[in-house]
């Protein structure tokens, strides 16, 4: 049995690569594992040799100590890999397949899964609908920032790449299918982006840049990306976005300078609960800032897509209400403008096959747009630290040295 190593959360600001158990077809006890999941038999699972596994902003929330994640949790929910073993009940996925793993864990059997709502599967997390690998309060499924990872319900969850050689040639792009590309696309779709749309995206991190890429793919006429980080705004401009530095003030006037009017057709919140204020408040956290700003700049009758993460437990919040996810959102403004809102995990399987085809047939360059940067698994801690400092990069961990330079 091969050895296995994984990125382990040790406490706020601290991750290490450590030896961990090789996956088996049974969910075992460990940090963050729901007691009702311990001993769960997984004959429907597959074990993957991880080819690529990414550092995500959602991981960063945990590493900053902004969730109730326990020390010892193996991190990582963005996984691309090669199947090396399958359980006895796996029928269609085969050893040797190169696959993308949706970050949502879904059974394929419950009502929500059958309706395509794979982000809120009812059976994989005993606490509440919805689950993910290596994430707090998500049932305790082991994270994939590792050399080997287990994927339950493999026939349902795994997306097989049709041509291995072509897939390896485009592996940096395909690695984005596990989360940020579908998540950004979901944000754009739910915001109503279409041909000729004007779009405002709050946040120029990887999800915001993926949303911008998606907006162009959907036919947007103008994509405006806002952030506080100059390097991230430069990355957005590198593929045709207009940009706004919200450290200079609220976005309304800057949008008017670009469009000739202060409102857009569609808005996307790609920031989430660690939002900072605008202008003179840009160094202070105000978690409802982006939600309120997107409502303010979206035309009446428009929509706001919210792929940015909001949590029910934030021990690092500035006030007691925010610690349990209660924010000062101007719902009255949204109501008065008849705005639509879509929140929650992206149902990755709704989009990943189509986006795979767009990548394989050269319709999009998502890795270039998010500045994908490959580093060895041993450099995971450095990747987390640089990302936390605002690096305009999407870090891909390469556990086995399989990604060519």
mmCIF file with all atom_site columns, N, CA and C in Angstrom, residues 191-193 196-202 222-225 242 244 251-252 254-256 258-268 293-304 337 339:
data_model
loop_
_atom_site.group_PDB
_atom_site.id
_atom_site.type_symbol
_atom_site.label_atom_id
_atom_site.label_alt_id
_atom_site.label_comp_id
_atom_site.label_asym_id
_atom_site.label_entity_id
_atom_site.label_seq_id
_atom_site.pdbx_PDB_ins_code
_atom_site.Cartn_x
_atom_site.Cartn_y
_atom_site.Cartn_z
_atom_site.occupancy
_atom_site.B_iso_or_equiv
_atom_site.pdbx_formal_charge
_atom_site.auth_seq_id
_atom_site.auth_comp_id
_atom_site.auth_asym_id
_atom_site.auth_atom_id
_atom_site.pdbx_PDB_model_num
ATOM 1   N N  . UNK A 1 191 ? -26.782 35.399 -11.951 1.00 0.00 ? 191 UNK A N  1
ATOM 2   C CA . UNK A 1 191 ? -26.927 36.853 -12.041 1.00 0.00 ? 191 UNK A CA 1
ATOM 3   C C  . UNK A 1 191 ? -27.609 37.278 -13.333 1.00 0.00 ? 191 UNK A C  1
ATOM 4   N N  . UNK A 1 192 ? -27.833 36.313 -14.231 1.00 0.00 ? 192 UNK A N  1
ATOM 5   C CA . UNK A 1 192 ? -28.532 36.616 -15.469 1.00 0.00 ? 192 UNK A CA 1
ATOM 6   C C  . UNK A 1 192 ? -27.660 37.135 -16.582 1.00 0.00 ? 192 UNK A C  1
ATOM 7   N N  . UNK A 1 193 ? -26.356 36.854 -16.538 1.00 0.00 ? 193 UNK A N  1
ATOM 8   C CA . UNK A 1 193 ? -25.462 37.335 -17.591 1.00 0.00 ? 193 UNK A CA 1
ATOM 9   C C  . UNK A 1 193 ? -25.823 36.688 -18.925 1.00 0.00 ? 193 UNK A C  1
ATOM 10  N N  . UNK A 1 196 ? -24.502 40.847 -24.457 1.00 0.00 ? 196 UNK A N  1
ATOM 11  C CA . UNK A 1 196 ? -24.687 42.287 -24.306 1.00 0.00 ? 196 UNK A CA 1
ATOM 12  C C  . UNK A 1 196 ? -24.805 42.794 -22.891 1.00 0.00 ? 196 UNK A C  1
ATOM 13  N N  . UNK A 1 197 ? -24.709 41.924 -21.885 1.00 0.00 ? 197 UNK A N  1
ATOM 14  C CA . UNK A 1 197 ? -24.868 42.339 -20.493 1.00 0.00 ? 197 UNK A CA 1
ATOM 15  C C  . UNK A 1 197 ? -23.725 43.228 -20.033 1.00 0.00 ? 197 UNK A C  1
ATOM 16  N N  . UNK A 1 198 ? -24.055 44.109 -19.096 1.00 0.00 ? 198 UNK A N  1
ATOM 17  C CA . UNK A 1 198 ? -23.029 44.809 -18.327 1.00 0.00 ? 198 UNK A CA 1
ATOM 18  C C  . UNK A 1 198 ? -22.996 44.170 -16.947 1.00 0.00 ? 198 UNK A C  1
ATOM 19  N N  . UNK A 1 199 ? -21.793 43.841 -16.475 1.00 0.00 ? 199 UNK A N  1
ATOM 20  C CA . UNK A 1 199 ? -21.645 42.996 -15.296 1.00 0.00 ? 199 UNK A CA 1
ATOM 21  C C  . UNK A 1 199 ? -20.676 43.631 -14.306 1.00 0.00 ? 199 UNK A C  1
ATOM 22  N N  . UNK A 1 200 ? -21.052 43.642 -13.033 1.00 0.00 ? 200 UNK A N  1
ATOM 23  C CA . UNK A 1 200 ? -20.173 44.085 -11.952 1.00 0.00 ? 200 UNK A CA 1
ATOM 24  C C  . UNK A 1 200 ? -19.818 42.874 -11.100 1.00 0.00 ? 200 UNK A C  1
ATOM 25  N N  . UNK A 1 201 ? -18.516 42.655 -10.892 1.00 0.00 ? 201 UNK A N  1
ATOM 26  C CA . UNK A 1 201 ? -18.043 41.533 -10.075 1.00 0.00 ? 201 UNK A CA 1
ATOM 27  C C  . UNK A 1 201 ? -17.220 42.088 -8.930  1.00 0.00 ? 201 UNK A C  1
ATOM 28  N N  . UNK A 1 202 ? -17.665 41.838 -7.720  1.00 0.00 ? 202 UNK A N  1
ATOM 29  C CA . UNK A 1 202 ? -16.919 42.236 -6.530  1.00 0.00 ? 202 UNK A CA 1
ATOM 30  C C  . UNK A 1 202 ? -15.927 41.138 -6.184  1.00 0.00 ? 202 UNK A C  1
ATOM 31  N N  . UNK A 1 222 ? -19.627 44.214 -21.264 1.00 0.00 ? 222 UNK A N  1
ATOM 32  C CA . UNK A 1 222 ? -18.675 44.878 -20.377 1.00 0.00 ? 222 UNK A CA 1
ATOM 33  C C  . UNK A 1 222 ? -18.641 44.124 -19.056 1.00 0.00 ? 222 UNK A C  1
ATOM 34  N N  . UNK A 1 223 ? -17.425 43.791 -18.600 1.00 0.00 ? 223 UNK A N  1
ATOM 35  C CA . UNK A 1 223 ? -17.244 43.125 -17.312 1.00 0.00 ? 223 UNK A CA 1
ATOM 36  C C  . UNK A 1 223 ? -16.369 44.024 -16.446 1.00 0.00 ? 223 UNK A C  1
ATOM 37  N N  . UNK A 1 224 ? -16.913 44.476 -15.330 1.00 0.00 ? 224 UNK A N  1
ATOM 38  C CA . UNK A 1 224 ? -16.226 45.385 -14.417 1.00 0.00 ? 224 UNK A CA 1
ATOM 39  C C  . UNK A 1 224 ? -15.894 44.615 -13.142 1.00 0.00 ? 224 UNK A C  1
ATOM 40  N N  . UNK A 1 225 ? -14.615 44.547 -12.798 1.00 0.00 ? 225 UNK A N  1
ATOM 41  C CA . UNK A 1 225 ? -14.169 43.796 -11.626 1.00 0.00 ? 225 UNK A CA 1
ATOM 42  C C  . UNK A 1 225 ? -13.625 44.780 -10.590 1.00 0.00 ? 225 UNK A C  1
ATOM 43  N N  . UNK A 1 242 ? -12.759 45.679 -17.362 1.00 0.00 ? 242 UNK A N  1
ATOM 44  C CA . UNK A 1 242 ? -12.620 46.998 -16.756 1.00 0.00 ? 242 UNK A CA 1
ATOM 45  C C  . UNK A 1 242 ? -12.448 46.780 -15.251 1.00 0.00 ? 242 UNK A C  1
ATOM 46  N N  . UNK A 1 244 ? -12.161 48.467 -11.054 1.00 0.00 ? 244 UNK A N  1
ATOM 47  C CA . UNK A 1 244 ? -12.473 49.507 -10.076 1.00 0.00 ? 244 UNK A CA 1
ATOM 48  C C  . UNK A 1 244 ? -11.686 49.220 -8.802  1.00 0.00 ? 244 UNK A C  1
ATOM 49  N N  . UNK A 1 251 ? -18.372 51.841 -5.520  1.00 0.00 ? 251 UNK A N  1
ATOM 50  C CA . UNK A 1 251 ? -18.240 51.598 -6.958  1.00 0.00 ? 251 UNK A CA 1
ATOM 51  C C  . UNK A 1 251 ? -19.158 52.428 -7.841  1.00 0.00 ? 251 UNK A C  1
ATOM 52  N N  . UNK A 1 252 ? -20.179 53.061 -7.288  1.00 0.00 ? 252 UNK A N  1
ATOM 53  C CA . UNK A 1 252 ? -21.222 53.678 -8.119  1.00 0.00 ? 252 UNK A CA 1
ATOM 54  C C  . UNK A 1 252 ? -20.648 54.704 -9.091  1.00 0.00 ? 252 UNK A C  1
ATOM 55  N N  . UNK A 1 254 ? -17.584 55.171 -10.072 1.00 0.00 ? 254 UNK A N  1
ATOM 56  C CA . UNK A 1 254 ? -16.611 54.587 -10.993 1.00 0.00 ? 254 UNK A CA 1
ATOM 57  C C  . UNK A 1 254 ? -17.314 53.790 -12.092 1.00 0.00 ? 254 UNK A C  1
ATOM 58  N N  . UNK A 1 255 ? -18.413 53.132 -11.757 1.00 0.00 ? 255 UNK A N  1
ATOM 59  C CA . UNK A 1 255 ? -19.200 52.444 -12.788 1.00 0.00 ? 255 UNK A CA 1
ATOM 60  C C  . UNK A 1 255 ? -19.760 53.457 -13.781 1.00 0.00 ? 255 UNK A C  1
ATOM 61  N N  . UNK A 1 256 ? -20.222 54.592 -13.272 1.00 0.00 ? 256 UNK A N  1
ATOM 62  C CA . UNK A 1 256 ? -20.777 55.612 -14.161 1.00 0.00 ? 256 UNK A CA 1
ATOM 63  C C  . UNK A 1 256 ? -19.709 56.151 -15.116 1.00 0.00 ? 256 UNK A C  1
ATOM 64  N N  . UNK A 1 258 ? -17.346 54.455 -16.374 1.00 0.00 ? 258 UNK A N  1
ATOM 65  C CA . UNK A 1 258 ? -17.097 53.429 -17.388 1.00 0.00 ? 258 UNK A CA 1
ATOM 66  C C  . UNK A 1 258 ? -18.280 53.295 -18.343 1.00 0.00 ? 258 UNK A C  1
ATOM 67  N N  . UNK A 1 259 ? -19.490 53.262 -17.805 1.00 0.00 ? 259 UNK A N  1
ATOM 68  C CA . UNK A 1 259 ? -20.680 52.945 -18.600 1.00 0.00 ? 259 UNK A CA 1
ATOM 69  C C  . UNK A 1 259 ? -21.508 54.165 -19.009 1.00 0.00 ? 259 UNK A C  1
ATOM 70  N N  . UNK A 1 260 ? -21.284 55.276 -18.321 1.00 0.00 ? 260 UNK A N  1
ATOM 71  C CA . UNK A 1 260 ? -22.142 56.425 -18.555 1.00 0.00 ? 260 UNK A CA 1
ATOM 72  C C  . UNK A 1 260 ? -23.396 56.412 -17.725 1.00 0.00 ? 260 UNK A C  1
ATOM 73  N N  . UNK A 1 261 ? -23.554 55.405 -16.906 1.00 0.00 ? 261 UNK A N  1
ATOM 74  C CA . UNK A 1 261 ? -24.673 55.297 -15.963 1.00 0.00 ? 261 UNK A CA 1
ATOM 75  C C  . UNK A 1 261 ? -24.184 54.519 -14.746 1.00 0.00 ? 261 UNK A C  1
ATOM 76  N N  . UNK A 1 262 ? -24.815 54.710 -13.588 1.00 0.00 ? 262 UNK A N  1
ATOM 77  C CA . UNK A 1 262 ? -24.275 54.150 -12.344 1.00 0.00 ? 262 UNK A CA 1
ATOM 78  C C  . UNK A 1 262 ? -24.711 52.729 -12.028 1.00 0.00 ? 262 UNK A C  1
ATOM 79  N N  . UNK A 1 263 ? -25.431 52.085 -12.937 1.00 0.00 ? 263 UNK A N  1
ATOM 80  C CA . UNK A 1 263 ? -25.935 50.744 -12.660 1.00 0.00 ? 263 UNK A CA 1
ATOM 81  C C  . UNK A 1 263 ? -25.532 49.763 -13.757 1.00 0.00 ? 263 UNK A C  1
ATOM 82  N N  . UNK A 1 264 ? -25.528 48.482 -13.370 1.00 0.00 ? 264 UNK A N  1
ATOM 83  C CA . UNK A 1 264 ? -25.238 47.398 -14.305 1.00 0.00 ? 264 UNK A CA 1
ATOM 84  C C  . UNK A 1 264 ? -26.448 46.476 -14.398 1.00 0.00 ? 264 UNK A C  1
ATOM 85  N N  . UNK A 1 265 ? -26.405 45.599 -15.405 1.00 0.00 ? 265 UNK A N  1
ATOM 86  C CA . UNK A 1 265 ? -27.493 44.627 -15.555 1.00 0.00 ? 265 UNK A CA 1
ATOM 87  C C  . UNK A 1 265 ? -27.412 43.510 -14.529 1.00 0.00 ? 265 UNK A C  1
ATOM 88  N N  . UNK A 1 266 ? -26.190 43.122 -14.186 1.00 0.00 ? 266 UNK A N  1
ATOM 89  C CA . UNK A 1 266 ? -25.969 41.918 -13.382 1.00 0.00 ? 266 UNK A CA 1
ATOM 90  C C  . UNK A 1 266 ? -24.819 42.170 -12.411 1.00 0.00 ? 266 UNK A C  1
ATOM 91  N N  . UNK A 1 267 ? -24.891 41.568 -11.225 1.00 0.00 ? 267 UNK A N  1
ATOM 92  C CA . UNK A 1 267 ? -23.810 41.712 -10.251 1.00 0.00 ? 267 UNK A CA 1
ATOM 93  C C  . UNK A 1 267 ? -23.496 40.366 -9.609  1.00 0.00 ? 267 UNK A C  1
ATOM 94  N N  . UNK A 1 268 ? -22.225 40.200 -9.235  1.00 0.00 ? 268 UNK A N  1
ATOM 95  C CA . UNK A 1 268 ? -21.753 38.950 -8.641  1.00 0.00 ? 268 UNK A CA 1
ATOM 96  C C  . UNK A 1 268 ? -20.900 39.278 -7.420  1.00 0.00 ? 268 UNK A C  1
ATOM 97  N N  . UNK A 1 293 ? -23.471 46.707 -1.650  1.00 0.00 ? 293 UNK A N  1
ATOM 98  C CA . UNK A 1 293 ? -22.994 47.406 -2.842  1.00 0.00 ? 293 UNK A CA 1
ATOM 99  C C  . UNK A 1 293 ? -23.548 46.779 -4.116  1.00 0.00 ? 293 UNK A C  1
ATOM 100 N N  . UNK A 1 294 ? -23.620 45.452 -4.155  1.00 0.00 ? 294 UNK A N  1
ATOM 101 C CA . UNK A 1 294 ? -24.151 44.815 -5.360  1.00 0.00 ? 294 UNK A CA 1
ATOM 102 C C  . UNK A 1 294 ? -25.628 45.151 -5.556  1.00 0.00 ? 294 UNK A C  1
ATOM 103 N N  . UNK A 1 295 ? -26.369 45.240 -4.452  1.00 0.00 ? 295 UNK A N  1
ATOM 104 C CA . UNK A 1 295 ? -27.770 45.662 -4.574  1.00 0.00 ? 295 UNK A CA 1
ATOM 105 C C  . UNK A 1 295 ? -27.860 47.093 -5.071  1.00 0.00 ? 295 UNK A C  1
ATOM 106 N N  . UNK A 1 296 ? -26.966 47.933 -4.599  1.00 0.00 ? 296 UNK A N  1
ATOM 107 C CA . UNK A 1 296 ? -26.992 49.343 -4.965  1.00 0.00 ? 296 UNK A CA 1
ATOM 108 C C  . UNK A 1 296 ? -26.715 49.553 -6.449  1.00 0.00 ? 296 UNK A C  1
ATOM 109 N N  . UNK A 1 297 ? -25.794 48.762 -7.026  1.00 0.00 ? 297 UNK A N  1
ATOM 110 C CA . UNK A 1 297 ? -25.368 49.023 -8.405  1.00 0.00 ? 297 UNK A CA 1
ATOM 111 C C  . UNK A 1 297 ? -26.138 48.214 -9.442  1.00 0.00 ? 297 UNK A C  1
ATOM 112 N N  . UNK A 1 298 ? -27.006 47.306 -9.009  1.00 0.00 ? 298 UNK A N  1
ATOM 113 C CA . UNK A 1 298 ? -27.761 46.481 -9.956  1.00 0.00 ? 298 UNK A CA 1
ATOM 114 C C  . UNK A 1 298 ? -29.082 47.157 -10.291 1.00 0.00 ? 298 UNK A C  1
ATOM 115 N N  . UNK A 1 299 ? -29.400 47.165 -11.566 1.00 0.00 ? 299 UNK A N  1
ATOM 116 C CA . UNK A 1 299 ? -30.627 47.826 -12.012 1.00 0.00 ? 299 UNK A CA 1
ATOM 117 C C  . UNK A 1 299 ? -31.860 47.148 -11.402 1.00 0.00 ? 299 UNK A C  1
ATOM 118 N N  . UNK A 1 300 ? -32.928 47.888 -11.317 1.00 0.00 ? 300 UNK A N  1
ATOM 119 C CA . UNK A 1 300 ? -34.188 47.331 -10.827 1.00 0.00 ? 300 UNK A CA 1
ATOM 120 C C  . UNK A 1 300 ? -34.621 46.171 -11.717 1.00 0.00 ? 300 UNK A C  1
ATOM 121 N N  . UNK A 1 301 ? -35.026 45.098 -11.075 1.00 0.00 ? 301 UNK A N  1
ATOM 122 C CA . UNK A 1 301 ? -35.427 43.904 -11.810 1.00 0.00 ? 301 UNK A CA 1
ATOM 123 C C  . UNK A 1 301 ? -34.282 43.000 -12.163 1.00 0.00 ? 301 UNK A C  1
ATOM 124 N N  . UNK A 1 302 ? -33.062 43.358 -11.770 1.00 0.00 ? 302 UNK A N  1
ATOM 125 C CA . UNK A 1 302 ? -31.889 42.543 -12.069 1.00 0.00 ? 302 UNK A CA 1
ATOM 126 C C  . UNK A 1 302 ? -31.677 41.437 -11.047 1.00 0.00 ? 302 UNK A C  1
ATOM 127 N N  . UNK A 1 303 ? -30.493 40.860 -11.092 1.00 0.00 ? 303 UNK A N  1
ATOM 128 C CA . UNK A 1 303 ? -30.197 39.725 -10.209 1.00 0.00 ? 303 UNK A CA 1
ATOM 129 C C  . UNK A 1 303 ? -28.767 39.817 -9.695  1.00 0.00 ? 303 UNK A C  1
ATOM 130 N N  . UNK A 1 304 ? -28.563 39.215 -8.536  1.00 0.00 ? 304 UNK A N  1
ATOM 131 C CA . UNK A 1 304 ? -27.242 39.162 -7.911  1.00 0.00 ? 304 UNK A CA 1
ATOM 132 C C  . UNK A 1 304 ? -26.897 37.699 -7.664  1.00 0.00 ? 304 UNK A C  1
ATOM 133 N N  . UNK A 1 337 ? -36.125 47.148 -5.250  1.00 0.00 ? 337 UNK A N  1
ATOM 134 C CA . UNK A 1 337 ? -35.663 47.068 -6.637  1.00 0.00 ? 337 UNK A CA 1
ATOM 135 C C  . UNK A 1 337 ? -36.071 45.750 -7.309  1.00 0.00 ? 337 UNK A C  1
ATOM 136 N N  . UNK A 1 339 ? -35.009 42.745 -6.838  1.00 0.00 ? 339 UNK A N  1
ATOM 137 C CA . UNK A 1 339 ? -33.828 41.988 -7.210  1.00 0.00 ? 339 UNK A CA 1
ATOM 138 C C  . UNK A 1 339 ? -33.987 40.514 -6.852  1.00 0.00 ? 339 UNK A C  1
#
